[in-house]
Short mmCIF file of C-alpha atoms and ligand atoms in Angstrom, two decimals:
data_model
loop_
_atom_site.label_atom_id
_atom_site.label_comp_id
_atom_site.label_asym_id
_atom_site.label_seq_id
_atom_site.Cartn_x
_atom_site.Cartn_y
_atom_site.Cartn_z
CA UNK V 33 89.99 110.18 120.53
CA UNK V 34 89.61 107.45 117.92
CA UNK V 35 90.04 103.88 119.08
CA UNK V 36 91.77 101.32 116.92
CA UNK V 37 91.27 97.57 117.41
CA UNK V 38 93.43 94.97 115.65
CA UNK V 39 91.53 91.98 114.27
CA UNK V 40 94.59 90.18 112.90
CA UNK V 41 96.48 90.31 109.56
CA UNK V 42 95.69 93.77 108.07
CA UNK V 43 92.19 94.11 109.55
CA UNK V 44 91.34 96.89 111.98
CA UNK V 45 88.26 98.53 113.42
CA UNK V 46 88.38 102.28 114.01
CA UNK V 47 85.75 103.91 116.21
CA UNK V 48 85.50 107.70 116.11
CA UNK V 49 83.08 110.05 117.84
CA UNK V 50 80.74 109.89 114.83
CA UNK V 51 81.35 106.67 112.87
CA UNK V 52 82.72 103.15 112.97
CA UNK V 53 85.00 101.75 110.29
CA UNK V 54 86.49 98.40 109.41
CA UNK V 55 89.61 98.27 107.24
CA UNK V 56 90.51 95.19 105.15
CA UNK V 57 88.05 92.87 106.97
CA UNK V 58 89.57 89.45 106.35
CA UNK V 59 87.92 87.42 109.13
CA UNK V 60 86.45 84.26 107.56
CA UNK V 61 89.38 81.91 106.93
CA UNK V 62 91.82 84.15 108.78
CA UNK V 63 93.77 81.75 111.04
CA UNK V 64 94.52 84.44 113.65
CA UNK V 65 91.19 86.29 113.78
CA UNK V 66 88.76 85.53 116.59
CA UNK V 67 85.95 87.85 115.53
CA UNK V 68 83.14 86.66 113.27
CA UNK V 69 82.07 88.80 110.32
CA UNK V 70 78.47 88.50 111.48
CA UNK V 71 79.31 90.23 114.78
CA UNK V 72 80.89 93.30 113.16
CA UNK V 73 78.93 96.56 113.53
CA UNK V 74 80.27 99.37 111.35
CA UNK V 75 79.17 102.31 109.20
CA UNK V 76 81.97 102.16 106.60
CA UNK V 77 84.22 99.51 105.10
CA UNK V 78 87.61 100.74 103.84
CA UNK V 79 89.61 98.59 101.44
CA UNK V 80 93.26 98.89 100.42
CA UNK V 81 93.04 96.37 97.57
CA UNK V 82 91.16 93.38 96.19
CA UNK V 83 93.25 90.41 97.37
CA UNK V 84 91.24 87.89 99.36
CA UNK V 85 93.16 88.56 102.57
CA UNK V 86 91.96 92.20 102.42
CA UNK V 87 88.61 92.23 100.60
CA UNK V 88 87.70 89.32 102.87
CA UNK V 89 84.19 89.69 104.32
CA UNK V 90 83.80 93.28 103.08
CA UNK V 91 80.74 92.76 100.92
CA UNK V 92 78.87 90.66 103.50
CA UNK V 93 79.69 93.14 106.28
CA UNK V 94 78.68 96.14 104.14
CA UNK V 95 75.36 94.55 103.20
CA UNK V 96 74.54 93.33 106.72
CA UNK V 97 75.26 96.80 108.18
CA UNK V 98 74.00 98.93 105.28
CA UNK V 99 77.55 100.29 105.41
CA UNK V 100 79.34 102.04 102.55
CA UNK V 101 82.46 100.54 100.98
CA UNK V 102 85.16 103.12 100.28
CA UNK V 103 87.81 101.88 97.89
CA UNK V 104 89.57 102.50 94.57
CA UNK V 105 87.06 102.85 91.74
CA UNK V 106 87.38 99.40 90.15
CA UNK V 107 87.21 97.61 93.49
CA UNK V 108 84.33 99.80 94.69
CA UNK V 109 82.39 99.06 91.50
CA UNK V 110 83.03 95.33 92.02
CA UNK V 111 81.57 95.56 95.54
CA UNK V 112 78.68 97.58 94.14
CA UNK V 113 77.97 94.89 91.56
CA UNK V 114 77.58 92.46 94.48
CA UNK V 115 75.00 94.71 96.13
CA UNK V 116 77.06 96.87 98.51
CA UNK V 117 76.70 100.64 98.84
CA UNK V 118 79.95 102.20 97.62
CA UNK V 119 81.91 105.42 97.39
CA UNK V 120 84.64 105.08 94.75
CA UNK V 121 87.84 107.08 95.11
CA UNK V 122 91.14 106.80 93.33
CA UNK V 123 94.83 107.22 94.04
CA UNK V 124 95.67 110.73 95.16
CA UNK V 125 92.02 111.59 95.60
CA UNK V 126 90.37 112.28 98.90
CA UNK V 127 86.83 113.09 99.93
CA UNK V 128 85.52 114.92 102.96
CA UNK V 129 82.70 112.89 104.47
CA UNK V 130 80.56 114.04 107.42
CA UNK V 131 82.78 111.89 109.69
CA UNK V 132 86.11 113.22 108.37
CA UNK V 133 88.32 112.55 105.37
CA UNK V 134 89.56 109.54 103.42
CA UNK V 135 92.36 109.81 100.88
CA UNK V 136 93.99 107.03 98.89
CA UNK V 137 97.75 106.95 98.40
CA UNK V 138 99.91 104.84 96.14
CA UNK V 139 100.96 101.35 97.20
CA UNK V 140 103.29 99.10 95.22
CA UNK V 141 101.51 95.78 95.00
CA UNK V 142 98.76 94.05 92.94
CA UNK V 143 94.98 94.04 93.17
CA UNK V 144 92.76 91.26 91.83
CA UNK V 145 89.79 89.54 93.45
CA UNK V 146 89.70 85.79 94.08
CA UNK V 147 87.40 85.42 91.03
CA UNK V 148 89.98 87.12 88.79
CA UNK V 149 88.37 90.57 88.56
CA UNK V 150 90.87 93.42 88.24
CA UNK V 151 90.65 95.55 91.37
CA UNK V 152 92.26 98.72 90.07
CA UNK V 153 95.43 100.05 91.64
CA UNK V 154 96.24 98.91 95.17
CA UNK V 155 96.16 101.75 97.67
CA UNK V 156 97.20 103.01 101.04
CA UNK V 157 94.53 104.72 103.12
CA UNK V 158 94.71 108.01 105.00
CA UNK V 159 91.74 108.20 107.38
CA UNK V 160 91.26 111.43 109.31
CA UNK V 161 88.65 111.38 112.08
CA UNK V 162 88.34 113.51 115.22
CA UNK V 163 91.33 115.52 113.96
CA UNK V 164 93.63 112.48 113.97
CA UNK V 165 95.14 110.87 110.91
CA UNK V 166 95.70 107.16 110.51
CA UNK V 167 97.77 105.75 107.65
CA UNK V 168 97.11 102.12 106.66
CA UNK V 169 99.73 101.49 104.02
CA UNK V 170 97.94 98.48 102.54
CA UNK V 171 100.22 95.79 101.15
CA UNK V 172 103.23 97.55 99.71
CA UNK V 173 106.91 97.55 99.20
CA UNK V 174 108.98 100.43 100.47
CA UNK V 175 108.83 103.58 98.34
CA UNK V 176 110.48 106.97 98.68
CA UNK V 177 107.18 108.89 98.24
CA UNK V 178 106.39 107.83 101.81
CA UNK V 179 108.55 110.83 102.68
CA UNK V 180 106.10 113.11 100.80
CA UNK V 181 103.10 111.42 102.43
CA UNK V 182 104.73 112.12 105.79
CA UNK V 183 105.55 115.73 104.90
CA UNK V 184 102.02 116.51 103.70
CA UNK V 185 100.15 114.71 106.48
CA UNK V 186 100.66 114.74 110.21
CA UNK V 187 100.29 111.00 110.67
CA UNK V 188 99.27 110.11 114.21
CA UNK V 189 99.33 106.34 113.67
CA UNK V 190 100.91 104.32 110.87
CA UNK V 191 99.94 100.69 110.30
CA UNK V 192 102.81 99.04 108.42
CA UNK V 193 103.28 95.49 107.12
CA UNK V 194 106.37 93.71 108.41
CA UNK V 195 105.80 90.13 107.23
CA UNK V 196 108.06 90.24 104.15
CA UNK V 197 107.46 87.96 101.13
CA UNK V 198 104.39 89.86 99.81
CA UNK V 199 105.16 93.24 101.42
CA UNK V 200 107.87 95.10 103.27
CA UNK V 201 109.79 93.09 105.80
CA UNK V 202 111.10 94.49 109.08
CA UNK V 203 114.15 96.30 107.69
CA UNK V 204 112.13 98.06 104.98
CA UNK V 205 109.27 98.83 107.37
CA UNK V 206 111.71 100.56 109.74
CA UNK V 207 112.87 102.69 106.80
CA UNK V 208 109.20 103.39 105.96
CA UNK V 209 108.62 104.62 109.50
CA UNK V 210 111.66 106.91 109.20
CA UNK V 211 110.25 108.40 105.97
CA UNK V 212 106.68 108.80 107.25
CA UNK V 213 107.63 110.25 110.65
CA UNK V 214 104.39 109.10 112.28
CA UNK V 215 103.58 109.74 115.90
CA UNK V 216 103.10 106.03 116.50
CA UNK V 217 103.65 102.80 114.55
CA UNK V 218 101.78 99.49 114.79
CA UNK V 219 102.96 96.46 112.80
CA UNK V 220 100.56 94.35 110.70
CA UNK V 221 100.51 91.65 108.02
CA UNK V 222 102.74 89.16 109.88
CA UNK V 223 102.42 85.70 111.47
CA UNK V 224 99.11 84.94 109.76
CA UNK V 225 100.89 82.14 107.92
CA UNK V 226 104.44 80.78 108.12
CA UNK V 227 105.43 82.52 104.88
CA UNK V 228 104.99 85.93 106.56
CA UNK V 229 106.49 84.97 109.93
CA UNK V 230 108.16 87.95 111.60
CA UNK V 231 109.09 89.08 115.10
CA UNK V 232 107.05 92.23 115.85
CA UNK V 233 109.05 92.90 119.03
CA UNK V 234 112.24 93.07 116.94
CA UNK V 235 110.49 95.62 114.71
CA UNK V 236 109.46 97.74 117.69
CA UNK V 237 113.00 97.61 119.14
CA UNK V 238 114.38 98.81 115.82
CA UNK V 239 111.98 101.75 115.39
CA UNK V 240 112.53 102.84 119.01
CA UNK V 241 116.27 102.83 118.29
CA UNK V 242 115.46 105.41 115.59
CA UNK V 243 113.48 107.53 118.07
CA UNK V 244 110.08 106.47 116.71
CA UNK V 245 107.30 105.36 119.06
CA UNK V 246 105.26 102.23 118.49
CA UNK V 247 103.92 99.08 119.99
CA UNK V 248 102.72 95.61 119.11
CA UNK V 249 98.94 95.45 119.37
CA UNK V 250 97.82 91.85 119.85
CA UNK V 251 94.79 90.44 118.05
CA UNK V 252 91.67 91.96 119.67
CA UNK V 253 93.87 94.51 121.42
CA UNK V 254 93.14 98.22 121.11
CA UNK V 255 95.02 101.50 120.92
CA UNK V 256 93.53 104.93 121.50
CA UNK V 257 95.11 107.81 119.60
NI1 NI S 44 97.79 91.77 98.79
MN1 MN S 45 97.93 90.82 101.89
#
């Protein structure tokens, strides 16, 4: 059973029976994160896109842990140019690793690093470990192809942004959950700053009203799936 731990914003650690992952490790400068990048112990770093609140401490964590960054080609090559081990993928492509499978999906957003380097297309991430599939949508607006992603993948847990402004807000994220039909939904990308203030309990009430399970996972809280 994989264990998911929320680090705040869009950052999560996933621990499976054979590997440890960190997704979008924005810790340094993250007003809600308590964990320090230097304390993170992982084997892989998964990135949805290049924005600073997602790329975050990825390169430092990858180098300190001799971990491999898995991301869209342009962003992976950027991390590689800074000395990280990388495995580039691209949208619609997946790869079966010894630990399981990673596939990138579309996401409607942008992707540029803080130094202005183009990060390729932004992505969502399907991570399958121990026979369970996690969908981290990345930063995205609502899109109808979420229905296809849900039809083609039995999603056990979906991590969906609800903060509005840069991504889906609550109303759109509820619709996303209806399209994806995941077994469980956890909200992300809210309350890091005032501009993405949202009530996660309101989101959970609304998805439960649609017959979808989910829960708010607090920062440093975990969920086993
Ligand atoms: Ni972004
Ligand atoms: Mn973001």
